mmCIF file with all atom_site columns, C-alpha atoms in Angstrom:
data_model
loop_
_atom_site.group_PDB
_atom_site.id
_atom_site.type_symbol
_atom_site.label_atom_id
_atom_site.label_alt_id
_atom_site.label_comp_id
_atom_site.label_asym_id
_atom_site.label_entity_id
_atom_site.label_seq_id
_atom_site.pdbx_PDB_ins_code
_atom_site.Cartn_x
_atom_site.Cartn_y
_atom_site.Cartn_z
_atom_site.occupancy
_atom_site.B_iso_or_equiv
_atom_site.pdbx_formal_charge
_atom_site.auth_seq_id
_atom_site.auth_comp_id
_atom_site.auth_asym_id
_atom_site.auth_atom_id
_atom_site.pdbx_PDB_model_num
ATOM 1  C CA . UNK W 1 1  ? 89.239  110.265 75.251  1.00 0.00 ? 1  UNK W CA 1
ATOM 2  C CA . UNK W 1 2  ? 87.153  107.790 77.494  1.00 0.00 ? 2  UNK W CA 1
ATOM 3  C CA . UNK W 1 3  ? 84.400  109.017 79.639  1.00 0.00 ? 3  UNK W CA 1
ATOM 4  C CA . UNK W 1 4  ? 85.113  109.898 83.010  1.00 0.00 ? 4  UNK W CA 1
ATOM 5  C CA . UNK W 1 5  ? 83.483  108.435 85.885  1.00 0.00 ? 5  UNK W CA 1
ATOM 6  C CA . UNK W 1 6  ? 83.955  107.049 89.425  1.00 0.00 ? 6  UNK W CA 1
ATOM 7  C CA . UNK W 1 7  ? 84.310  103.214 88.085  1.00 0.00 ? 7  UNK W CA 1
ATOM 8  C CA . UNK W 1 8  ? 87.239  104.955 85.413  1.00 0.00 ? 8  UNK W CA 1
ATOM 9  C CA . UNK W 1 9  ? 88.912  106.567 88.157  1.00 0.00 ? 9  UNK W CA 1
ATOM 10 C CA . UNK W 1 10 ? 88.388  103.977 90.566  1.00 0.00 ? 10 UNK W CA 1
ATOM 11 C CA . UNK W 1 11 ? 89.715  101.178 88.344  1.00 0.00 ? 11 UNK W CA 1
ATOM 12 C CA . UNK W 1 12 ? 93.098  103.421 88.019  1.00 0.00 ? 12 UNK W CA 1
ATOM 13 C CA . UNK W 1 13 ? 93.791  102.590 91.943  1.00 0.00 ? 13 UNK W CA 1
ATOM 14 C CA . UNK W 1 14 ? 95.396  100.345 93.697  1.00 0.00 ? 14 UNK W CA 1
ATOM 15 C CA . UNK W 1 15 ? 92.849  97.879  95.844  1.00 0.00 ? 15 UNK W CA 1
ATOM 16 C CA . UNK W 1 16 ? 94.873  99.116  98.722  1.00 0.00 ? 16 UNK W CA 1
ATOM 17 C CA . UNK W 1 17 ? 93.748  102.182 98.091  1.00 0.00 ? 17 UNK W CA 1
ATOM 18 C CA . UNK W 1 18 ? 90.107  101.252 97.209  1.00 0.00 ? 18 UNK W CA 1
ATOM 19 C CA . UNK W 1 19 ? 89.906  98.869  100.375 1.00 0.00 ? 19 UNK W CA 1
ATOM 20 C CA . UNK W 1 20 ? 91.178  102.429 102.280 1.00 0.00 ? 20 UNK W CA 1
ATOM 21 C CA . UNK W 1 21 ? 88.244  104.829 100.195 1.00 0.00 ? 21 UNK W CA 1
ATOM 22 C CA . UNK W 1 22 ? 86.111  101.957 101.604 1.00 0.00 ? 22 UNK W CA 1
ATOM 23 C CA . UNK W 1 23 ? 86.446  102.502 105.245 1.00 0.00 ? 23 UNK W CA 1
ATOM 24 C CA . UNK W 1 24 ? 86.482  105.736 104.637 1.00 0.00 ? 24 UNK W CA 1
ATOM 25 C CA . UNK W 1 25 ? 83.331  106.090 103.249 1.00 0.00 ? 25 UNK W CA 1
ATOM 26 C CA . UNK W 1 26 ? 81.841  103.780 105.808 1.00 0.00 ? 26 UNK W CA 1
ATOM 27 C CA . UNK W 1 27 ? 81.024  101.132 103.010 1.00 0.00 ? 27 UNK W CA 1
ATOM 28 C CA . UNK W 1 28 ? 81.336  97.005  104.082 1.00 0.00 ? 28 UNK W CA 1
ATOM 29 C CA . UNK W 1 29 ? 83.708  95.578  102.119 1.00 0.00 ? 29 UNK W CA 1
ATOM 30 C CA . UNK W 1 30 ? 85.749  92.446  102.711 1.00 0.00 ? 30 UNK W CA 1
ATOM 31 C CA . UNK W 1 31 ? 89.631  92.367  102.351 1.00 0.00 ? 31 UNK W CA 1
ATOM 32 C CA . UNK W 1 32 ? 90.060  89.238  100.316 1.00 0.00 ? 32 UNK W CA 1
ATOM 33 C CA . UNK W 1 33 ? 87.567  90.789  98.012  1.00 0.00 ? 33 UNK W CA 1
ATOM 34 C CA . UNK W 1 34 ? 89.257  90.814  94.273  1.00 0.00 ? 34 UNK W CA 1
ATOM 35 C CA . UNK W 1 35 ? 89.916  94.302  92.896  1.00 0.00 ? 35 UNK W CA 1
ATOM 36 C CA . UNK W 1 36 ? 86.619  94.281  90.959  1.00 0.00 ? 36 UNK W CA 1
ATOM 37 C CA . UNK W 1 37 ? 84.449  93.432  93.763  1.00 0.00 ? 37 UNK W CA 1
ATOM 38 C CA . UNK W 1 38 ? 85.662  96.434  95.211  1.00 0.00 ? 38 UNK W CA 1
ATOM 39 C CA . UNK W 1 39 ? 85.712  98.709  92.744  1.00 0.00 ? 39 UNK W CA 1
ATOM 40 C CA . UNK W 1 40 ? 81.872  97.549  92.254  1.00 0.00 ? 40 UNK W CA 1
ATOM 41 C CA . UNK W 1 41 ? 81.045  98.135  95.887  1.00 0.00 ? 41 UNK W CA 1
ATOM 42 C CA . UNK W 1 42 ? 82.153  101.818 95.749  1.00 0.00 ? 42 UNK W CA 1
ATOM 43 C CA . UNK W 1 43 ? 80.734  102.628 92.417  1.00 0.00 ? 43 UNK W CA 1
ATOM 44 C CA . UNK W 1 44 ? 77.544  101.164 93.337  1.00 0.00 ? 44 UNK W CA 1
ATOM 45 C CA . UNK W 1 45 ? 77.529  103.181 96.797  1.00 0.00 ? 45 UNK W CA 1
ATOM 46 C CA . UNK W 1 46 ? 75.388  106.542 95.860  1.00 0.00 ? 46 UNK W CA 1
ATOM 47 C CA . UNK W 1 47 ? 77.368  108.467 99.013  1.00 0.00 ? 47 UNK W CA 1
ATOM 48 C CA . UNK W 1 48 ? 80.517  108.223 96.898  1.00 0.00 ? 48 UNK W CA 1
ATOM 49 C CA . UNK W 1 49 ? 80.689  110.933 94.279  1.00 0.00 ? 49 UNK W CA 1
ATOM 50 C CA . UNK W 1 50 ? 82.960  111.847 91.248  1.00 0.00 ? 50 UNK W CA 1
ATOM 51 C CA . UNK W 1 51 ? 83.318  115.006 93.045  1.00 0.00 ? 51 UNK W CA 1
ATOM 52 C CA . UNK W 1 52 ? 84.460  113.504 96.278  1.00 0.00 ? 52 UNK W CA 1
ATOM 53 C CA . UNK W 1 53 ? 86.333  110.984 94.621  1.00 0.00 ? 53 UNK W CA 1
ATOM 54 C CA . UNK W 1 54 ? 88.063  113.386 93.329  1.00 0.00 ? 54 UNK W CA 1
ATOM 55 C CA . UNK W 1 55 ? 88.734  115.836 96.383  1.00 0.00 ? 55 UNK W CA 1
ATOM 56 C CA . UNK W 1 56 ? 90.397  112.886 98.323  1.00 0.00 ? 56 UNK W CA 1
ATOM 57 C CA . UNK W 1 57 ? 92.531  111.622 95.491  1.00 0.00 ? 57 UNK W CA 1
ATOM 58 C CA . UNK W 1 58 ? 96.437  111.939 95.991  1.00 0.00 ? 58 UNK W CA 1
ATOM 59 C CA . UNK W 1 59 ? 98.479  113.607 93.478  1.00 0.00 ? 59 UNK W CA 1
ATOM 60 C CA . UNK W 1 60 ? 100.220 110.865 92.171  1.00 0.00 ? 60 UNK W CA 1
ATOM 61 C CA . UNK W 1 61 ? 96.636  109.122 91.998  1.00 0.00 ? 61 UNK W CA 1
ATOM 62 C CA . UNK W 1 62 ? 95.409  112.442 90.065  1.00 0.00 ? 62 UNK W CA 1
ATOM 63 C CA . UNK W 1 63 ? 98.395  112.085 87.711  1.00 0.00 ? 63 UNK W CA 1
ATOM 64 C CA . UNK W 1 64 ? 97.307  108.469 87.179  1.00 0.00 ? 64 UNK W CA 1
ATOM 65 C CA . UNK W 1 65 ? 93.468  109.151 86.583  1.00 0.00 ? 65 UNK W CA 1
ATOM 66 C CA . UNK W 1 66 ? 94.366  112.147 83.812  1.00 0.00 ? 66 UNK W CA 1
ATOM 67 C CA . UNK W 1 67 ? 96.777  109.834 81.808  1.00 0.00 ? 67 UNK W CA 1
ATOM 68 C CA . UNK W 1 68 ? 94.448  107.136 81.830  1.00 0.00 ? 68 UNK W CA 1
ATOM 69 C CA . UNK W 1 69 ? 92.084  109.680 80.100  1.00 0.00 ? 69 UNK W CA 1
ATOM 70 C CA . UNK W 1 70 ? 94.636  111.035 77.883  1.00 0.00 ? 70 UNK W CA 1
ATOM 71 C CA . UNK W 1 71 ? 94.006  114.463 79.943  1.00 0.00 ? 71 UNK W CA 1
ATOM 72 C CA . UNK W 1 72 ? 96.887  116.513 80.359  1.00 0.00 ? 72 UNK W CA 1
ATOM 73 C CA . UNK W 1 73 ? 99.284  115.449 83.576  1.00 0.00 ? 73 UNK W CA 1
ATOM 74 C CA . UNK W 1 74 ? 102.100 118.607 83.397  1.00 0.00 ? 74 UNK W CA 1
ATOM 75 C CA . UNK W 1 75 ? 100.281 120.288 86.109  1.00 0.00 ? 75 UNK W CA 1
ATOM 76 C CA . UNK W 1 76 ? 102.509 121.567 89.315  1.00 0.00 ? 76 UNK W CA 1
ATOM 77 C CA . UNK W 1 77 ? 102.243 120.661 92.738  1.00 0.00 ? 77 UNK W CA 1
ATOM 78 C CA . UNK W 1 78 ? 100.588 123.043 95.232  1.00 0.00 ? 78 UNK W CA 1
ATOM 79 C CA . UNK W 1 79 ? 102.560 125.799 96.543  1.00 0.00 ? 79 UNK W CA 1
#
């Protein structure tokens, strides 16, 4: 199983999705940044934690993150 961490979870999304965690987290990031820019902004930024990371991930984006570290991804939606 590989290590989790924000770059491993933030490497699973979409840049889309990492260009929207950007603004959301106040961070300056460029659009026509590649991927890997991004994912290096956010990782480097010390106000975004696992734990938040986390909290504001989507359940398909949860789903995503466990399978990429071979965690279990049979859990149930919220009822």
């Amino acid at each position: 199983m590989s290590a989790i961490n924000r770059r491993s979870i933030l490497e699973v999304l979409t840049k889309a999705r990492l260009l929207e965690l950007a603004r959301q987290f106040k961070l300056d990031v460029i659009t026509s940044w590649p991927k890997a820019q991004v994912v290096d902004a956010l990782t480097d930024a010390e106000e975004v934690s696992l734990r938040e990371l986390l909290g504001v991930a989507k359940r398909d984006e949860l789903k995503k993150i466990c399978k990429a570290h071979d965690l279990d991804t049979s859990g149930r939606e919220k009822q």
